[in-house]
Structure formats: structure tokens, C-alpha cells
Amino acid sequence: MNIELLVGEIVTLLVMAFALGMDAFSVGLGMGMIKLKLKQIFYIGVTIGIFHVWMPLVGMVIGKFLSHSLGIIATLIGGGLLIFLGIQMIYSSFKKEEEPLITPVGFGMFIFAISVSLDSFSVGLSLGIYGARTLLTVLLFGIVSMVLTWTGLMVGKRFQGWVGKYSETLGGSILLAFGIKLIFPI
């Protein structure tokens, strides 16, 4: 195994995990304005982390199946999904929705976790098509999103959402760039 390739893959996956986690961070900023106890913040972060493991895992399994069936077409579809997802994240960052529609308690936490991890399914689909290492990918996605969720909730609790719009824009830009790179390899 070439160590340089492994390090390059880890760095790439960390950047992608950060981009996906920025959505959870920005939503966490808004949720952080709700009066939450530290125990609730802990459970919210763990729940988001679990969803950021399972959603890309399902996407990767489907993506690997598609890559064996469709070859280069599947790679183009995966890149297109990343580009679409990045554009959608950038677009949604300019909407004026400051207040969360649901609270992260009970069923609301389930809806909250699904809403911030749906994009990781699409990225998982793309990475499955590309052939990324499954265990490494889902662990990095889960850990990074959990930490970014905790960070967003704690920062939101203290500073009332002054970074939210920009973090989602940054995350969308990163996904857009990876989609373009997948379609047009250098």
C-alpha cells in the first residue's frame, strides 16, 4: 500500500467530511439558541454522528453496485450529484430562515438528524462509485459531523448564529469543487 496515496485519500475525505459537517454545524448554531442542557447537546451530536455514518454507508453500497454496472457513466453521475448538492447548499445558505422549524428532542431529533445527513447519502453514493474506502469514509464522516455539531451547538449557545450562513456556503463550495474534480480529473 502506498502511504502517500493513503494520506491523500484521508486528507480528501477529511475535507469532504468537514464540508458535510458544516451543514450540521450551521444548523447547530441555530439550534444552539434554544435553551439546551449539555446532556442534550451530547446526545444531539452523537445522533448526528450516527446518521452521518449510516447515510453515506447506504449511499456507498448503492454507489459500488452502480460503478460495477455503469462504469464511467456512474462516475459522471456521482460528480453531478456532488455539484448539484454543493449548489443546493450554497443556495440554501442565502435563504433567510433563522429559526429552526423543529426542536432536537424525541422525534424532532430524528427529523433534525435526517435533514442534516441527507446530503451525506448523496456524497456516499458518489464515493461508492469512485471506490473510496468504506470504513475509513464513514468513520471520518461520523466523527467530524459529531464534533462539528457539538461545536455549532456550543457556539450558537454563546454567540447566536453569526457564522451560520457562511459555514454552509463554504461547505457547499467544497462539495461543488469535488464534484467538478470528479467529472474533470486533472
PDB file of C-alpha atoms in Angstrom:
ATOM      1  CA  MET A   1       0.000   0.000   0.000  1.00  0.00           C
ATOM      2  CA  ASN A   2       1.365   3.401  -0.986  1.00  0.00           C
ATOM      3  CA  ILE A   3       1.430   5.658   2.093  1.00  0.00           C
ATOM      4  CA  GLU A   4       1.233   8.842   0.007  1.00  0.00           C
ATOM      5  CA  LEU A   5      -1.982   7.664  -1.658  1.00  0.00           C
ATOM      6  CA  LEU A   6      -3.474   6.736   1.722  1.00  0.00           C
ATOM      7  CA  VAL A   7      -2.584  10.122   3.238  1.00  0.00           C
ATOM      8  CA  GLY A   8      -4.013  11.871   0.170  1.00  0.00           C
ATOM      9  CA  GLU A   9      -7.244   9.890   0.478  1.00  0.00           C
ATOM     10  CA  ILE A  10      -7.500  10.658   4.214  1.00  0.00           C
ATOM     11  CA  VAL A  11      -6.973  14.384   3.615  1.00  0.00           C
ATOM     12  CA  THR A  12      -9.549  14.383   0.808  1.00  0.00           C
ATOM     13  CA  LEU A  13     -12.073  12.512   2.957  1.00  0.00           C
ATOM     14  CA  LEU A  14     -11.433  14.837   5.919  1.00  0.00           C
ATOM     15  CA  VAL A  15     -12.113  17.878   3.742  1.00  0.00           C
ATOM     16  CA  MET A  16     -15.302  16.258   2.430  1.00  0.00           C
ATOM     17  CA  ALA A  17     -16.339  15.276   5.973  1.00  0.00           C
ATOM     18  CA  PHE A  18     -15.754  18.871   7.032  1.00  0.00           C
ATOM     19  CA  ALA A  19     -17.845  20.138   4.112  1.00  0.00           C
ATOM     20  CA  LEU A  20     -20.712  17.792   5.005  1.00  0.00           C
ATOM     21  CA  GLY A  21     -20.393  18.579   8.694  1.00  0.00           C
ATOM     22  CA  MET A  22     -20.682  22.313   8.030  1.00  0.00           C
ATOM     23  CA  ASP A  23     -24.385  21.779   7.379  1.00  0.00           C
ATOM     24  CA  ALA A  24     -24.743  20.200  10.837  1.00  0.00           C
ATOM     25  CA  PHE A  25     -22.587  22.988  12.279  1.00  0.00           C
ATOM     26  CA  SER A  26     -24.712  25.748  10.783  1.00  0.00           C
ATOM     27  CA  VAL A  27     -27.985  24.108  11.836  1.00  0.00           C
ATOM     28  CA  GLY A  28     -26.403  23.510  15.250  1.00  0.00           C
ATOM     29  CA  LEU A  29     -25.739  27.227  15.518  1.00  0.00           C
ATOM     30  CA  GLY A  30     -29.453  27.895  15.155  1.00  0.00           C
ATOM     31  CA  MET A  31     -30.403  25.048  17.473  1.00  0.00           C
ATOM     32  CA  GLY A  32     -27.851  26.305  19.974  1.00  0.00           C
ATOM     33  CA  MET A  33     -30.060  29.340  20.561  1.00  0.00           C
ATOM     34  CA  ILE A  34     -32.643  27.007  22.081  1.00  0.00           C
ATOM     35  CA  LYS A  35     -32.038  26.506  25.779  1.00  0.00           C
ATOM     36  CA  LEU A  36     -30.338  23.079  25.772  1.00  0.00           C
ATOM     37  CA  LYS A  37     -28.582  21.219  28.565  1.00  0.00           C
ATOM     38  CA  LEU A  38     -25.094  19.813  27.986  1.00  0.00           C
ATOM     39  CA  LYS A  39     -26.538  16.279  28.127  1.00  0.00           C
ATOM     40  CA  GLN A  40     -28.934  17.166  25.277  1.00  0.00           C
ATOM     41  CA  ILE A  41     -26.075  18.696  23.264  1.00  0.00           C
ATOM     42  CA  PHE A  42     -24.083  15.486  23.760  1.00  0.00           C
ATOM     43  CA  TYR A  43     -26.954  13.272  22.525  1.00  0.00           C
ATOM     44  CA  ILE A  44     -27.679  15.529  19.560  1.00  0.00           C
ATOM     45  CA  GLY A  45     -24.023  15.318  18.442  1.00  0.00           C
ATOM     46  CA  VAL A  46     -23.912  11.537  18.823  1.00  0.00           C
ATOM     47  CA  THR A  47     -27.196  11.155  16.906  1.00  0.00           C
ATOM     48  CA  ILE A  48     -25.943  13.345  14.056  1.00  0.00           C
ATOM     49  CA  GLY A  49     -22.670  11.379  14.011  1.00  0.00           C
ATOM     50  CA  ILE A  50     -24.538   8.056  13.760  1.00  0.00           C
ATOM     51  CA  PHE A  51     -26.661   9.343  10.894  1.00  0.00           C
ATOM     52  CA  HIS A  52     -23.508  10.610   9.147  1.00  0.00           C
ATOM     53  CA  VAL A  53     -22.180   7.043   9.336  1.00  0.00           C
ATOM     54  CA  TRP A  54     -25.293   5.203   8.120  1.00  0.00           C
ATOM     55  CA  MET A  55     -26.422   7.550   5.361  1.00  0.00           C
ATOM     56  CA  PRO A  56     -23.117   7.566   3.425  1.00  0.00           C
ATOM     57  CA  LEU A  57     -22.710   3.830   4.101  1.00  0.00           C
ATOM     58  CA  VAL A  58     -26.008   3.096   2.346  1.00  0.00           C
ATOM     59  CA  GLY A  59     -25.024   5.513  -0.433  1.00  0.00           C
ATOM     60  CA  MET A  60     -21.623   3.845  -0.838  1.00  0.00           C
ATOM     61  CA  VAL A  61     -23.137   0.368  -1.090  1.00  0.00           C
ATOM     62  CA  ILE A  62     -25.514   1.559  -3.818  1.00  0.00           C
ATOM     63  CA  GLY A  63     -22.689   3.529  -5.478  1.00  0.00           C
ATOM     64  CA  LYS A  64     -20.387   0.485  -5.598  1.00  0.00           C
ATOM     65  CA  PHE A  65     -23.157  -1.520  -7.223  1.00  0.00           C
ATOM     66  CA  LEU A  66     -23.691   1.235  -9.801  1.00  0.00           C
ATOM     67  CA  SER A  67     -19.968   1.559 -10.514  1.00  0.00           C
ATOM     68  CA  HIS A  68     -19.748  -2.126 -11.406  1.00  0.00           C
ATOM     69  CA  SER A  69     -22.816  -1.827 -13.600  1.00  0.00           C
ATOM     70  CA  LEU A  70     -22.306   1.535 -15.297  1.00  0.00           C
ATOM     71  CA  GLY A  71     -18.564   2.354 -15.177  1.00  0.00           C
ATOM     72  CA  ILE A  72     -17.701   5.874 -16.409  1.00  0.00           C
ATOM     73  CA  ILE A  73     -21.353   6.929 -16.576  1.00  0.00           C
ATOM     74  CA  ALA A  74     -21.621   6.240 -12.841  1.00  0.00           C
ATOM     75  CA  THR A  75     -18.583   8.464 -12.178  1.00  0.00           C
ATOM     76  CA  LEU A  76     -20.194  11.309 -14.122  1.00  0.00           C
ATOM     77  CA  ILE A  77     -23.446  10.825 -12.209  1.00  0.00           C
ATOM     78  CA  GLY A  78     -21.541  10.874  -8.907  1.00  0.00           C
ATOM     79  CA  GLY A  79     -19.743  14.082  -9.855  1.00  0.00           C
ATOM     80  CA  GLY A  80     -23.023  15.608 -10.990  1.00  0.00           C
ATOM     81  CA  LEU A  81     -24.616  14.741  -7.647  1.00  0.00           C
ATOM     82  CA  LEU A  82     -21.791  16.476  -5.766  1.00  0.00           C
ATOM     83  CA  ILE A  83     -22.091  19.556  -7.976  1.00  0.00           C
ATOM     84  CA  PHE A  84     -25.865  19.648  -7.502  1.00  0.00           C
ATOM     85  CA  LEU A  85     -25.520  19.184  -3.751  1.00  0.00           C
ATOM     86  CA  GLY A  86     -22.892  21.925  -3.500  1.00  0.00           C
ATOM     87  CA  ILE A  87     -25.030  24.372  -5.483  1.00  0.00           C
ATOM     88  CA  GLN A  88     -28.057  23.499  -3.353  1.00  0.00           C
ATOM     89  CA  MET A  89     -26.106  24.099  -0.114  1.00  0.00           C
ATOM     90  CA  ILE A  90     -24.817  27.435  -1.391  1.00  0.00           C
ATOM     91  CA  TYR A  91     -28.318  28.466  -2.490  1.00  0.00           C
ATOM     92  CA  SER A  92     -29.931  27.459   0.807  1.00  0.00           C
ATOM     93  CA  SER A  93     -27.302  29.419   2.739  1.00  0.00           C
ATOM     94  CA  PHE A  94     -28.742  32.636   1.302  1.00  0.00           C
ATOM     95  CA  LYS A  95     -32.297  31.930   2.478  1.00  0.00           C
ATOM     96  CA  LYS A  96     -33.499  33.932   5.457  1.00  0.00           C
ATOM     97  CA  GLU A  97     -34.526  31.056   7.745  1.00  0.00           C
ATOM     98  CA  GLU A  98     -33.002  31.921  11.093  1.00  0.00           C
ATOM     99  CA  GLU A  99     -35.360  29.994  13.374  1.00  0.00           C
ATOM    100  CA  PRO A 100     -35.357  26.185  13.323  1.00  0.00           C
ATOM    101  CA  LEU A 101     -38.684  24.603  12.411  1.00  0.00           C
ATOM    102  CA  ILE A 102     -38.241  21.705  14.825  1.00  0.00           C
ATOM    103  CA  THR A 103     -36.546  21.200  18.160  1.00  0.00           C
ATOM    104  CA  PRO A 104     -33.964  18.431  18.619  1.00  0.00           C
ATOM    105  CA  VAL A 105     -35.970  16.377  21.128  1.00  0.00           C
ATOM    106  CA  GLY A 106     -37.560  12.951  20.577  1.00  0.00           C
ATOM    107  CA  PHE A 107     -38.945  12.596  17.056  1.00  0.00           C
ATOM    108  CA  GLY A 108     -37.738  16.138  16.332  1.00  0.00           C
ATOM    109  CA  MET A 109     -34.147  14.965  16.886  1.00  0.00           C
ATOM    110  CA  PHE A 110     -34.696  12.137  14.379  1.00  0.00           C
ATOM    111  CA  ILE A 111     -36.019  14.609  11.777  1.00  0.00           C
ATOM    112  CA  PHE A 112     -33.175  17.007  12.610  1.00  0.00           C
ATOM    113  CA  ALA A 113     -30.575  14.228  12.152  1.00  0.00           C
ATOM    114  CA  ILE A 114     -32.077  13.068   8.841  1.00  0.00           C
ATOM    115  CA  SER A 115     -32.283  16.617   7.493  1.00  0.00           C
ATOM    116  CA  VAL A 116     -28.608  17.390   8.108  1.00  0.00           C
ATOM    117  CA  SER A 117     -27.351  13.995   6.939  1.00  0.00           C
ATOM    118  CA  LEU A 118     -29.290  13.515   3.693  1.00  0.00           C
ATOM    119  CA  ASP A 119     -26.512  15.175   1.748  1.00  0.00           C
ATOM    120  CA  SER A 120     -24.068  12.587   3.103  1.00  0.00           C
ATOM    121  CA  PHE A 121     -26.129   9.869   1.363  1.00  0.00           C
ATOM    122  CA  SER A 122     -25.508  11.557  -2.000  1.00  0.00           C
ATOM    123  CA  VAL A 123     -21.825  12.026  -1.237  1.00  0.00           C
ATOM    124  CA  GLY A 124     -21.642   8.376  -0.135  1.00  0.00           C
ATOM    125  CA  LEU A 125     -23.222   7.393  -3.433  1.00  0.00           C
ATOM    126  CA  SER A 126     -20.550   9.358  -5.294  1.00  0.00           C
ATOM    127  CA  LEU A 127     -17.738   7.931  -3.168  1.00  0.00           C
ATOM    128  CA  GLY A 128     -19.065   4.406  -3.653  1.00  0.00           C
ATOM    129  CA  ILE A 129     -18.974   4.949  -7.387  1.00  0.00           C
ATOM    130  CA  TYR A 130     -15.452   6.340  -7.074  1.00  0.00           C
ATOM    131  CA  GLY A 131     -14.313   3.380  -4.916  1.00  0.00           C
ATOM    132  CA  ALA A 132     -13.345   5.110  -1.652  1.00  0.00           C
ATOM    133  CA  ARG A 133     -12.518   3.027   1.418  1.00  0.00           C
ATOM    134  CA  THR A 134     -15.857   2.407   3.114  1.00  0.00           C
ATOM    135  CA  LEU A 135     -14.885   2.069   6.793  1.00  0.00           C
ATOM    136  CA  LEU A 136     -12.469   4.994   6.694  1.00  0.00           C
ATOM    137  CA  THR A 137     -15.035   7.183   4.942  1.00  0.00           C
ATOM    138  CA  VAL A 138     -17.978   6.540   7.247  1.00  0.00           C
ATOM    139  CA  LEU A 139     -15.896   6.828  10.420  1.00  0.00           C
ATOM    140  CA  LEU A 140     -14.421  10.158   9.337  1.00  0.00           C
ATOM    141  CA  PHE A 141     -17.849  11.464   8.274  1.00  0.00           C
ATOM    142  CA  GLY A 142     -19.419  10.387  11.577  1.00  0.00           C
ATOM    143  CA  ILE A 143     -16.694  11.735  13.860  1.00  0.00           C
ATOM    144  CA  VAL A 144     -16.281  15.052  12.042  1.00  0.00           C
ATOM    145  CA  SER A 145     -20.033  15.711  11.859  1.00  0.00           C
ATOM    146  CA  MET A 146     -20.455  14.842  15.542  1.00  0.00           C
ATOM    147  CA  VAL A 147     -17.680  17.236  16.589  1.00  0.00           C
ATOM    148  CA  LEU A 148     -18.952  19.991  14.265  1.00  0.00           C
ATOM    149  CA  THR A 149     -22.491  19.538  15.605  1.00  0.00           C
ATOM    150  CA  TRP A 150     -21.250  19.883  19.180  1.00  0.00           C
ATOM    151  CA  THR A 151     -19.201  22.919  18.164  1.00  0.00           C
ATOM    152  CA  GLY A 152     -22.154  24.523  16.383  1.00  0.00           C
ATOM    153  CA  LEU A 153     -24.471  23.941  19.325  1.00  0.00           C
ATOM    154  CA  MET A 154     -21.960  25.365  21.821  1.00  0.00           C
ATOM    155  CA  VAL A 155     -21.070  28.367  19.658  1.00  0.00           C
ATOM    156  CA  GLY A 156     -24.758  29.003  18.909  1.00  0.00           C
ATOM    157  CA  LYS A 157     -25.467  28.845  22.614  1.00  0.00           C
ATOM    158  CA  ARG A 158     -22.936  31.618  23.178  1.00  0.00           C
ATOM    159  CA  PHE A 159     -22.860  33.771  20.028  1.00  0.00           C
ATOM    160  CA  GLN A 160     -26.307  33.469  18.408  1.00  0.00           C
ATOM    161  CA  GLY A 161     -25.561  32.377  14.850  1.00  0.00           C
ATOM    162  CA  TRP A 162     -23.135  34.977  13.474  1.00  0.00           C
ATOM    163  CA  VAL A 163     -21.295  32.379  11.322  1.00  0.00           C
ATOM    164  CA  GLY A 164     -24.136  30.117  10.122  1.00  0.00           C
ATOM    165  CA  LYS A 165     -24.716  31.416   6.590  1.00  0.00           C
ATOM    166  CA  TYR A 166     -21.031  31.494   5.744  1.00  0.00           C
ATOM    167  CA  SER A 167     -20.282  27.984   7.036  1.00  0.00           C
ATOM    168  CA  GLU A 168     -22.967  26.414   4.826  1.00  0.00           C
ATOM    169  CA  THR A 169     -21.687  28.412   1.835  1.00  0.00           C
ATOM    170  CA  LEU A 170     -18.158  27.124   2.489  1.00  0.00           C
ATOM    171  CA  GLY A 171     -19.385  23.525   2.765  1.00  0.00           C
ATOM    172  CA  GLY A 172     -21.341  23.831  -0.492  1.00  0.00           C
ATOM    173  CA  SER A 173     -18.328  25.309  -2.268  1.00  0.00           C
ATOM    174  CA  ILE A 174     -16.129  22.404  -1.189  1.00  0.00           C
ATOM    175  CA  LEU A 175     -18.656  19.813  -2.425  1.00  0.00           C
ATOM    176  CA  LEU A 176     -19.026  21.726  -5.701  1.00  0.00           C
ATOM    177  CA  ALA A 177     -15.247  21.677  -6.179  1.00  0.00           C
ATOM    178  CA  PHE A 178     -15.033  17.933  -5.506  1.00  0.00           C
ATOM    179  CA  GLY A 179     -17.844  17.284  -7.989  1.00  0.00           C
ATOM    180  CA  ILE A 180     -16.038  19.249 -10.674  1.00  0.00           C
ATOM    181  CA  LYS A 181     -12.786  17.388  -9.863  1.00  0.00           C
ATOM    182  CA  LEU A 182     -14.581  14.041 -10.174  1.00  0.00           C
ATOM    183  CA  ILE A 183     -16.002  14.908 -13.597  1.00  0.00           C
ATOM    184  CA  PHE A 184     -12.857  16.641 -14.893  1.00  0.00           C
ATOM    185  CA  PRO A 185      -9.866  14.803 -13.357  1.00  0.00           C
ATOM    186  CA  ILE A 186      -6.566  16.577 -13.837  1.00  0.00           C
TER     187      ILE A 186
END
